[in-house]
CSV table of C-alpha atoms and ligand atoms in Angstrom, one decimal:
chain,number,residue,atom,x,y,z
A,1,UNK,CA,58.8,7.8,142.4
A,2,UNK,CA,57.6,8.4,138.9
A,3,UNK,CA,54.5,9.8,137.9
A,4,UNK,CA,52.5,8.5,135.0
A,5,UNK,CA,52.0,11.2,132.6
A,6,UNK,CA,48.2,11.5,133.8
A,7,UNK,CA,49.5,12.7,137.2
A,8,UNK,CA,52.0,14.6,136.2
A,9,UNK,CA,50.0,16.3,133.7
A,10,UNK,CA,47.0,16.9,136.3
A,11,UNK,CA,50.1,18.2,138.6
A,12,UNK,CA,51.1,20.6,136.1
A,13,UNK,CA,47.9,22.0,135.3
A,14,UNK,CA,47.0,23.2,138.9
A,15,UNK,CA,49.9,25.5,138.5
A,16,UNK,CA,48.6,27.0,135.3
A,17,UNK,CA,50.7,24.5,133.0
A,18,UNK,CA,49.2,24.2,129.6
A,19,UNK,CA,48.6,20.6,129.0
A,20,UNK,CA,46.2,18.6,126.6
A,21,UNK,CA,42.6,18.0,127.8
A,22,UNK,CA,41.6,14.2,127.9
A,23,UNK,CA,41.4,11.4,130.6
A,24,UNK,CA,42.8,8.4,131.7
A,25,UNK,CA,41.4,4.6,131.7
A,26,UNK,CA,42.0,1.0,131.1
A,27,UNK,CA,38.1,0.4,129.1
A,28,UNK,CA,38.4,0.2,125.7
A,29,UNK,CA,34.7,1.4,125.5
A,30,UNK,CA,35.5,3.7,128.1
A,31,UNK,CA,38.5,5.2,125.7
A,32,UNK,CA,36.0,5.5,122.8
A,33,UNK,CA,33.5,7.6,125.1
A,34,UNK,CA,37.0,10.0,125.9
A,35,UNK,CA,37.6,9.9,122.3
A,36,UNK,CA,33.8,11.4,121.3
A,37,UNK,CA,33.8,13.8,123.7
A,38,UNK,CA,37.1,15.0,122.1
A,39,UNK,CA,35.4,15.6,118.8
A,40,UNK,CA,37.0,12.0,117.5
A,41,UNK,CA,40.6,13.3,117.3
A,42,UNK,CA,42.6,12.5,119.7
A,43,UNK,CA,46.2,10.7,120.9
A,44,UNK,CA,46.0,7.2,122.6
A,45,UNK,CA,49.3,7.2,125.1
A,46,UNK,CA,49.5,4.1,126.9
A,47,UNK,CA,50.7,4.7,130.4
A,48,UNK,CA,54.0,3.2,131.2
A,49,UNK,CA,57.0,4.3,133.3
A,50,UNK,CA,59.1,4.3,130.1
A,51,UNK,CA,61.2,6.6,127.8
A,52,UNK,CA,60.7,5.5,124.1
A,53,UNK,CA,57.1,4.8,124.4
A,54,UNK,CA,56.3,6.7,120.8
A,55,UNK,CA,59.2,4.5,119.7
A,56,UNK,CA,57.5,1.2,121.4
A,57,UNK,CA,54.4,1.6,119.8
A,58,UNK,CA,52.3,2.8,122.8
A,59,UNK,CA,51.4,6.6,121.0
A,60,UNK,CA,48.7,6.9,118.0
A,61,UNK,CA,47.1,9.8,116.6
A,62,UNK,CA,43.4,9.3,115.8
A,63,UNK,CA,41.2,11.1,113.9
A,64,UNK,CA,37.9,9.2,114.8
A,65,UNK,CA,36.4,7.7,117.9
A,66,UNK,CA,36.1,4.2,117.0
A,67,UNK,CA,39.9,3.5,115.9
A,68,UNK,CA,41.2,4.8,119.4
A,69,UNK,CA,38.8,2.4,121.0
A,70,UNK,CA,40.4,-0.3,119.3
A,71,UNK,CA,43.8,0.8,119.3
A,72,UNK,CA,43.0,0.9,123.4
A,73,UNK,CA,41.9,-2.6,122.9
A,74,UNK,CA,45.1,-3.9,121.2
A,75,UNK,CA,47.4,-1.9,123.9
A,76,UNK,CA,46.2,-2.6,127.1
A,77,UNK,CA,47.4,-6.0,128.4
A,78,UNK,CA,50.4,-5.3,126.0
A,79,UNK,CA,54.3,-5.8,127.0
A,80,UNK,CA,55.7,-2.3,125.0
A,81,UNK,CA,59.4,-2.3,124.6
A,82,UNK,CA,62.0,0.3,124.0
A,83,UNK,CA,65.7,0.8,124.1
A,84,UNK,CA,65.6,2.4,127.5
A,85,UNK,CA,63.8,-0.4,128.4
A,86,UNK,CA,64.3,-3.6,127.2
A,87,UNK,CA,63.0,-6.1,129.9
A,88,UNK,CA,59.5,-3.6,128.4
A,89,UNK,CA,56.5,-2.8,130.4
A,90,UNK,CA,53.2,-3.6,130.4
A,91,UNK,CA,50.0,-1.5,129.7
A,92,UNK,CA,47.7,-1.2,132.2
A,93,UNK,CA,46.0,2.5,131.6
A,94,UNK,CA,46.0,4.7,128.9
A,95,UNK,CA,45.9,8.3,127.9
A,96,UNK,CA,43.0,9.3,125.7
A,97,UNK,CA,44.4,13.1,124.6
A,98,UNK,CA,43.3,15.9,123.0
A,99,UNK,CA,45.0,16.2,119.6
A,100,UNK,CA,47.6,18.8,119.6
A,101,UNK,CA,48.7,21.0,115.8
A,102,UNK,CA,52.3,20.2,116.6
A,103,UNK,CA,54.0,23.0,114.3
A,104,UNK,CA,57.6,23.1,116.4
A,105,UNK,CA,59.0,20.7,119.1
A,106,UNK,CA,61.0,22.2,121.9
A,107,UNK,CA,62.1,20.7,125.1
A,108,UNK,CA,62.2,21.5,128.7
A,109,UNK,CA,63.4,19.7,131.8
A,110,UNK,CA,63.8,21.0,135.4
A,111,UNK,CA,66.7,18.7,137.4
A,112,UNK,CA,69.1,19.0,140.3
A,113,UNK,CA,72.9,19.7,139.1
A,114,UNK,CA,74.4,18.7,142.3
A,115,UNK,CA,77.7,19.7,141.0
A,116,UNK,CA,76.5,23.0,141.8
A,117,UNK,CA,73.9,22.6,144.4
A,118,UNK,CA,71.2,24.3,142.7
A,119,UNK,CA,68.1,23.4,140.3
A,120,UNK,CA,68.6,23.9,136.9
A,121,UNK,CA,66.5,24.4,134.0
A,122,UNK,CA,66.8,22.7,130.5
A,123,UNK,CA,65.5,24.7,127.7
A,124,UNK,CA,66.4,23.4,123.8
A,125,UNK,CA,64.7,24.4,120.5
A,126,UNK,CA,65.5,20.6,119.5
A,127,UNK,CA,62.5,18.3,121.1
A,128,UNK,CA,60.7,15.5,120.1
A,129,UNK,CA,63.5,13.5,119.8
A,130,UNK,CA,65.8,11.9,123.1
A,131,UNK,CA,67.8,14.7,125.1
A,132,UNK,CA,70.9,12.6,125.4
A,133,UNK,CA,71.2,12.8,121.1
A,134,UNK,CA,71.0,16.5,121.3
A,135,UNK,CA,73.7,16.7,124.1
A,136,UNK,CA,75.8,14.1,122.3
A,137,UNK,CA,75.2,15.5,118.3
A,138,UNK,CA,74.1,19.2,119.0
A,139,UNK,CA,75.3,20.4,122.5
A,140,UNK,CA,75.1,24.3,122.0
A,141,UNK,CA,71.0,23.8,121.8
A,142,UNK,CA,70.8,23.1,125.1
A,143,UNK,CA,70.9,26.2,127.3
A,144,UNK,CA,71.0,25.8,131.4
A,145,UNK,CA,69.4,28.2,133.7
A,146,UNK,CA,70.3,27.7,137.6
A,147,UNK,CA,67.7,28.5,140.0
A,148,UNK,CA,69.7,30.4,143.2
A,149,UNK,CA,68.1,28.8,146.2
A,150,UNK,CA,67.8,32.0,147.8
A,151,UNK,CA,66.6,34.4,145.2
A,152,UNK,CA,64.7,32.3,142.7
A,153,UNK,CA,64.3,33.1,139.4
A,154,UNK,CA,63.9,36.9,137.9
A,155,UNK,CA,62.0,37.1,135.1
A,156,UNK,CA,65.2,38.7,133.2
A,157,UNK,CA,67.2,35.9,133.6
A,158,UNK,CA,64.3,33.3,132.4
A,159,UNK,CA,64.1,35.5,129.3
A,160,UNK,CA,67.8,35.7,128.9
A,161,UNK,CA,67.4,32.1,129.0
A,162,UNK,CA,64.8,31.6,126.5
A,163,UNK,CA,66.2,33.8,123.9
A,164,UNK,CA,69.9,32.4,124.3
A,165,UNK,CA,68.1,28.8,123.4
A,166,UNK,CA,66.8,30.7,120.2
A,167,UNK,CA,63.0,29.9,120.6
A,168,UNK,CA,61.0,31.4,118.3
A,169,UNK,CA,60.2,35.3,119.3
A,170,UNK,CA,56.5,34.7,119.4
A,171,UNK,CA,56.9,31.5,121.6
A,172,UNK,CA,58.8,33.2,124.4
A,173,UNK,CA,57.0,34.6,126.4
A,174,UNK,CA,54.6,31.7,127.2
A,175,UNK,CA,58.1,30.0,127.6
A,176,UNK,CA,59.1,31.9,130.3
A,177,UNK,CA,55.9,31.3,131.7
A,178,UNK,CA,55.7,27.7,131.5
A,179,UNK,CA,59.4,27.6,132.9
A,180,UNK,CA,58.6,29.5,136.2
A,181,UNK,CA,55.4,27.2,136.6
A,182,UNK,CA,57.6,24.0,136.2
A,183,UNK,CA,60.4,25.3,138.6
A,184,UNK,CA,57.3,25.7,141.4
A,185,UNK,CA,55.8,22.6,140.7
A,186,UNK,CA,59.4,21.0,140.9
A,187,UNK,CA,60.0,23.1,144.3
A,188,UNK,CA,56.7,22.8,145.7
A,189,UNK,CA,56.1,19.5,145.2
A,190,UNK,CA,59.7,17.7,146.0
A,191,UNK,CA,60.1,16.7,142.4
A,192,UNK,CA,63.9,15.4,141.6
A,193,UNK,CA,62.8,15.9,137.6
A,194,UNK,CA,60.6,17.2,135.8
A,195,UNK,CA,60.9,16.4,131.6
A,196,UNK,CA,58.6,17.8,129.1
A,197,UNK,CA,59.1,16.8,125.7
A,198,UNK,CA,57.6,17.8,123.3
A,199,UNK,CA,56.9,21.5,124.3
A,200,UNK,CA,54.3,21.9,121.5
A,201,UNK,CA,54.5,25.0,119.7
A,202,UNK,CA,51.1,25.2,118.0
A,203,UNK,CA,50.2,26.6,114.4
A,204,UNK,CA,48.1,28.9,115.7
A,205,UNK,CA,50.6,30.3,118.6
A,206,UNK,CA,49.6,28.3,121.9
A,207,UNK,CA,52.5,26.4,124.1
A,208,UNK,CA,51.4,23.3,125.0
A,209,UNK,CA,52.7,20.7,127.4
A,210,UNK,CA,52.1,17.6,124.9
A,211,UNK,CA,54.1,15.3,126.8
A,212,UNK,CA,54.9,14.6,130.9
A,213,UNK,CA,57.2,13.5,133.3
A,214,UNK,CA,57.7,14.2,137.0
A,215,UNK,CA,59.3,12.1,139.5
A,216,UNK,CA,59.0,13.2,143.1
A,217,UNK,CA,62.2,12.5,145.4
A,218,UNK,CA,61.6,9.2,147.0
A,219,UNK,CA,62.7,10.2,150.7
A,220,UNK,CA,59.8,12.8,150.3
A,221,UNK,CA,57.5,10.4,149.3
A,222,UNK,CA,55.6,10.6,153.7
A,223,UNK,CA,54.4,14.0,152.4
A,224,UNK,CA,52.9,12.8,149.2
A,225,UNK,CA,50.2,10.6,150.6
A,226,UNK,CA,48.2,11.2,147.8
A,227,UNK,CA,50.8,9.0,145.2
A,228,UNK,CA,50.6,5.8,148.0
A,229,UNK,CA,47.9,4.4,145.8
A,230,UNK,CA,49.3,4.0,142.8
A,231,UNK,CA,52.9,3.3,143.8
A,232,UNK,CA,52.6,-0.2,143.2
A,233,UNK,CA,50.7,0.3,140.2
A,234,UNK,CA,52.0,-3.0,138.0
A,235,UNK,CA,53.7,-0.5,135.6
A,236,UNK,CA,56.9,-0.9,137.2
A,237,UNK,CA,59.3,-4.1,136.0
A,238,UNK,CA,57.5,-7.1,137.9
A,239,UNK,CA,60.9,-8.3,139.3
A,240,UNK,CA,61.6,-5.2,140.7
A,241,UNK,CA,57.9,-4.7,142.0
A,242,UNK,CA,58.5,-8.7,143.7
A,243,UNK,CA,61.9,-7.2,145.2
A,244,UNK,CA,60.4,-3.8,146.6
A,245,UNK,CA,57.9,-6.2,148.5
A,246,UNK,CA,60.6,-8.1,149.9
A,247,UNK,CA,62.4,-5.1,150.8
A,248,UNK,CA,65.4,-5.7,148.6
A,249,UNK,CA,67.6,-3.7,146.7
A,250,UNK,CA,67.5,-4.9,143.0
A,251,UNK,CA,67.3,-2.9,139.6
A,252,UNK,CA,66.8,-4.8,136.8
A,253,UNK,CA,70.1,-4.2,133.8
A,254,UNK,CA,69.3,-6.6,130.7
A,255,UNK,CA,71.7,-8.4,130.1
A,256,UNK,CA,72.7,-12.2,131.1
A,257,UNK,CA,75.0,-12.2,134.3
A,258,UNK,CA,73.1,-11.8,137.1
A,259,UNK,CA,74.7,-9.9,140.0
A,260,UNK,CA,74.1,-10.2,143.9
A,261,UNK,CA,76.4,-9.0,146.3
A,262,UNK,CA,76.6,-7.4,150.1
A,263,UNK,CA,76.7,-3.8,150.2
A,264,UNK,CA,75.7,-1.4,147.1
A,265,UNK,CA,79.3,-0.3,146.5
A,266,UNK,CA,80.8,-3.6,146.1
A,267,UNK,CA,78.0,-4.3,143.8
A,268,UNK,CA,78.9,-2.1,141.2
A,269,UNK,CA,82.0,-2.5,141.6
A,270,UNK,CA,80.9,-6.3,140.4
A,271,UNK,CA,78.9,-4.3,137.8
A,272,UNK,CA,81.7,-2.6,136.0
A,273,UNK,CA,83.8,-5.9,136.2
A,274,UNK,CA,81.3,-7.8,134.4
A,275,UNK,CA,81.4,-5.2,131.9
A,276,UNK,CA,85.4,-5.2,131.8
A,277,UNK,CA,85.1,-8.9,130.8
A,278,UNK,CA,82.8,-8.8,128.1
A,279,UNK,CA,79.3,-9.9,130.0
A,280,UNK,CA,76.3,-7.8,130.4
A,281,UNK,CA,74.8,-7.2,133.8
A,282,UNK,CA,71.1,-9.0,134.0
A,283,UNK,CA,70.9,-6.5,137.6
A,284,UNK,CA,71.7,-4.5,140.3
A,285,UNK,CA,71.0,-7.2,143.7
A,286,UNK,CA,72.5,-5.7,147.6
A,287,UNK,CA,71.9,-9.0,149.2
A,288,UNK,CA,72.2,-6.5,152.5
A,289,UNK,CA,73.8,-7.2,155.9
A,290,UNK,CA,74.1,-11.2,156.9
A,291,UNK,CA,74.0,-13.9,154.1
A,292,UNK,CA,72.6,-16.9,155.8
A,293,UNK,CA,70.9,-19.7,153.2
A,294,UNK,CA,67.3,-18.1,153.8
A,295,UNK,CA,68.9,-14.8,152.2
A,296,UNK,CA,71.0,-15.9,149.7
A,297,UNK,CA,67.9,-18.3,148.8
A,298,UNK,CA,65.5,-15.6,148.4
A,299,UNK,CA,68.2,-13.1,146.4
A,300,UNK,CA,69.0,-16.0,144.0
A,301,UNK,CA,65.1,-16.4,143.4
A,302,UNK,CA,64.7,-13.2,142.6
A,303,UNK,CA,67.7,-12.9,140.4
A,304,UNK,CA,66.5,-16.2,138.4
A,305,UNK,CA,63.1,-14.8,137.8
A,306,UNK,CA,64.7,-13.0,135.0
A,307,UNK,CA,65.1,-15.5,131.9
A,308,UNK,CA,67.9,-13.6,130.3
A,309,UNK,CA,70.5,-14.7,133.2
A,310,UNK,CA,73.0,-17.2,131.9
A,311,UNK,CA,75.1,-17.1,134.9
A,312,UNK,CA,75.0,-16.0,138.5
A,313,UNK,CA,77.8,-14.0,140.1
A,314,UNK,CA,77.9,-13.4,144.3
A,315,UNK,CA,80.1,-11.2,145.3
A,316,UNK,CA,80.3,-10.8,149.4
A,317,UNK,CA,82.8,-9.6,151.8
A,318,UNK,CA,82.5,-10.7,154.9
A,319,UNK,CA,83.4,-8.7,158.0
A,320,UNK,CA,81.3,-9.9,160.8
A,321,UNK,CA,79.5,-12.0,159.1
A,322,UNK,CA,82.5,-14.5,158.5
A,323,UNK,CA,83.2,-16.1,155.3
A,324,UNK,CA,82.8,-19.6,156.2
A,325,UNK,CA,79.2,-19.1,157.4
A,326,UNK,CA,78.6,-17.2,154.3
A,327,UNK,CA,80.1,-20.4,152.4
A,328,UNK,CA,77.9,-22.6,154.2
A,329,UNK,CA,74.9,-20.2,153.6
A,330,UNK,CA,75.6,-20.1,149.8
A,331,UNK,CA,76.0,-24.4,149.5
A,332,UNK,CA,72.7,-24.8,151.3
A,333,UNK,CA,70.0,-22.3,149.5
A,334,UNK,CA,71.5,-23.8,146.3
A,335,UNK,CA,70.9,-27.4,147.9
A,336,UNK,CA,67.8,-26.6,148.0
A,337,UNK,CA,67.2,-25.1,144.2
A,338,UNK,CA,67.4,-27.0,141.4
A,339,UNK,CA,69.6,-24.1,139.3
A,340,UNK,CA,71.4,-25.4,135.9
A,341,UNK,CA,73.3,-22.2,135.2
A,342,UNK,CA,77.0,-21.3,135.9
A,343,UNK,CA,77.5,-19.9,139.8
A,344,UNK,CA,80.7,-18.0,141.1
A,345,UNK,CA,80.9,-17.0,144.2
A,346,UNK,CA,83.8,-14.7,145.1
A,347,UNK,CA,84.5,-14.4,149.0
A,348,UNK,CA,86.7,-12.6,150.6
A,349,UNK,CA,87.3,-10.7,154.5
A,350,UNK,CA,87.0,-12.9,157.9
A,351,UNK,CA,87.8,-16.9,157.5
A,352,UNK,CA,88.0,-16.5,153.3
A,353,UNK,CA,90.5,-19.7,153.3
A,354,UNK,CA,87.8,-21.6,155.4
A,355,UNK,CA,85.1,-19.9,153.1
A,356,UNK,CA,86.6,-20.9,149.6
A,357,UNK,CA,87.4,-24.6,151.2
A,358,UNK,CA,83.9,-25.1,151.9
A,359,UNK,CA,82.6,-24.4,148.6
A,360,UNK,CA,85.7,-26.1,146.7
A,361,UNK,CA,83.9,-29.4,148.5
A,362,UNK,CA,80.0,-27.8,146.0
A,363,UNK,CA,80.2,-29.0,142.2
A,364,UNK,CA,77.5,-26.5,141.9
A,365,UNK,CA,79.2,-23.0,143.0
A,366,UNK,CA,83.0,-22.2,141.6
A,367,UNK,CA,84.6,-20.0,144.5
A,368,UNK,CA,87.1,-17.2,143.3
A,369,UNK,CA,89.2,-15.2,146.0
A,370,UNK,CA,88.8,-12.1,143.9
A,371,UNK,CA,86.7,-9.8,141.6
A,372,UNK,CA,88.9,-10.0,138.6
A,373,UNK,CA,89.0,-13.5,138.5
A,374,UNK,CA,85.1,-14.4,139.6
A,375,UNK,CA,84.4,-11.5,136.7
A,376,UNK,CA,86.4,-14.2,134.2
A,377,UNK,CA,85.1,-16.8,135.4
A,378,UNK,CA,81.6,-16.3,135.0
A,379,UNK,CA,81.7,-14.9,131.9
A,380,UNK,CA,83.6,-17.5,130.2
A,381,UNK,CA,81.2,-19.8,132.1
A,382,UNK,CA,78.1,-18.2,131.0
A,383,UNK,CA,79.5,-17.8,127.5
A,384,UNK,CA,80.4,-21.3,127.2
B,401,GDP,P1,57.4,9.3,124.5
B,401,GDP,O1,57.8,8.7,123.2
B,401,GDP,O2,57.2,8.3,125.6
B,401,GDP,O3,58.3,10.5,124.9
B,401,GDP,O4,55.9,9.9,124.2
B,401,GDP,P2,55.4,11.3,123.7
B,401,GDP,O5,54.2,11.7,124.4
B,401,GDP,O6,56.5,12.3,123.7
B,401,GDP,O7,55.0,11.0,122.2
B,401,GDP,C1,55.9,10.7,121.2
B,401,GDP,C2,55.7,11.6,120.0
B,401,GDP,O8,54.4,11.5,119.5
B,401,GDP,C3,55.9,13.1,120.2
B,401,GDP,O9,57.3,13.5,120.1
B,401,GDP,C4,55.1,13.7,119.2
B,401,GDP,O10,55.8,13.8,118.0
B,401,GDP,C5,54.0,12.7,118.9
B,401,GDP,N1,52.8,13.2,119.6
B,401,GDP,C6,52.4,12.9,120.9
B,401,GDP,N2,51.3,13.6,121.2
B,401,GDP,C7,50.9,14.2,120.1
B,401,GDP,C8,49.8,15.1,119.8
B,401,GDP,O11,48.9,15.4,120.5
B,401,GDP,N3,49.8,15.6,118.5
B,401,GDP,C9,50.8,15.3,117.6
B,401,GDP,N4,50.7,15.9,116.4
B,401,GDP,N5,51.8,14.5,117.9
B,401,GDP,C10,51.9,14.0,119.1
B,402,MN,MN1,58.1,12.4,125.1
């Protein structure tokens, strides 16, 4: 589960993390209030569960009370945008900060490499801008430091660390010390990553936390009671919120095929077929075990909620469930819709002859007997 950056900051700061001062709220008026008590400058952040949100629009620097009221104004309410997201997200909260002197930008991030088993740390002199253009343009500024699971760290190795990453002399050693706060927040708190970028690096010699974000390890989420109440807090893609209700696996992609299929394997699988014939997955849907009508309804509701999706393709193998009931489960939800885009169903596994002979008898849903061929079809389909 993510954290907005108000949690995470708030986490952060009970281990002795410097972060910003300032407070969250969704009042404009309220924001203003924040904004005076900061002396009138100040950073508006709206809070969304989204790189890119500088890039979107959703950060402004202030210098008096009354613009970041009505900058709050304008943003709350507001669908923000980016590349990482392009479905977007709408504001609900924002962040009312204390302005930080940014004189550098570093960057930090605490992750599991499960290639080998241990936490490691992400320390760069190259922040402020996305971590994935640094690895691709600028790989050498990125220094790792593993954490062993038995020892921790030493405070050699941090430093070793620090220096290698070439941070400024002056900055280190509040480095090293924000780096062993993040690594026990990350421990301590069953994070799965912690990302801080910027690191400000302030004219007048303070390391500052200026941006935040943890995410704590979903299957640790019945020891983090104290996150249940925002979980659901609207910032998360409404299709995705509508599946989590219904208990179904679905993640939305952006582009225009959408995907359903039975197990999460053979759904990417469907995924990187898509892509091998020229579509775009709309999503990620595991309709799960069975696929009676009721099911299949539901999934293909929730896949149409998206208006990007030009065509629909199902992708189930049926072991026990057998093919033909699968068939008949397929023809009957979309009896009962009223859907005007292209379907393809491929089925395959226990009575697929029977399966593909009921749905050859639909003019609604083309059957295909494999995932090359469905992949075709409902791409040429969709492109049409
Ligand atoms: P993100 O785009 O979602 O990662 O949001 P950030 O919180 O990282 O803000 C984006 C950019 O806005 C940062 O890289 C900074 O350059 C700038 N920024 C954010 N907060 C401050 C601040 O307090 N002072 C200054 N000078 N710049 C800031
Ligand atoms: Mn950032």
């Amino acid at each position: 589960m993510k954290l907005h950056e108000y949690q995470s900051k708030d986490l952060l700061a009970k281990y002795g993390v410097v972060v910003p001062g300032g407070r969250v709220t969704s009042d404009p008026a309220e924001a203003k209030k924040i904004a005076e008590e900061l002396g009138g400058k100040c950073v508006v952040k709206a809070q969304v569960l989204m790189g890119g949100r500088g890039k979107a629009g959703g950060v402004k620097l202030f210098d008096n009370a009354e613009d970041a009221g009505n900058f709050t104004k304008e943003l709350i309410g507001k669908r923000l945008v980016s590349i990482q997201n392009p479905a977007g997200m709408i504001v609900e909260k924002v962040l009312v900060g204390e302005l930080v002197d940014i004189a550098e930008e570093y960057y930090l991030s605490v992750l599991l490499d499960r290639a080998e088993q241990k936490v490691v740390v992400m320390i760069s002199k190259e922040g402020g801008m996305e971590i994935e253009e640094v690895a691709e343009h600028n790989p050498e500024a990125i220094v790792r430091l593993h954490v062993d699971p038995a020892w921790g760290l030493d405070d050699y190795q941090v430093r070793e660390a620090v220096q290698a990453a070439k941070i400024p002399a002056p900055a280190q050693r509040q480095m090293v010390a924000m780096i062993k706060g993040l690594v026990k927040v990350y421990i301590e708190n069953d994070a799965d990553l912690i990302e801080i970028n910027p690191v400000a690096w302030t004219p007048d010699g303070k390391l500052v936390a200026a941006d935040a974000k943890v995410s704590i390890d979903e299957n640790a989420m019945y020891r983090h009671p104290e996150y249940t109440e925002t979980k659901d807090d609207g910032a998360e893609d409404e299709i995705e919120a509508e599946a989590a209700k219904l208990g179904i696996a679905y993640v939305r992609l952006g582009g225009e095929i959408g995907i359903m299929g039975n197990g999460a394997g053979l759904v990417m699988c469907s995924l990187d077929e898509v892509n091998r014939a020229g579509g775009k997955p709309a999503n990620f849907l595991d309709v799960g075990g069975g696929a009676n009508a009721e099911r299949v309804k539901t999934c293909v509701e929730l896949v149409m909620m998206d208006p990007n999706v030009k065509g629909l393709l199902i992708n189930i193998f049926g072991g026990i469930t057998r093919c033909d009931e699968v068939a008949k489960g397929i023809l009957s939800a979309f009896d009962q819709m009223n859907i005007t885009i292209p379907v393809v169903a491929r089925i395959e596994g226990t009575a697929a002859e029977e399966g593909l002979a009921i749905l050859a008898t639909s003019d609604k849903v083309v059957g295909a007997s494999t995932m090359q061929e469905a992949a075709d079809k409902i791409v040429a389909l969709a492109h049409a």
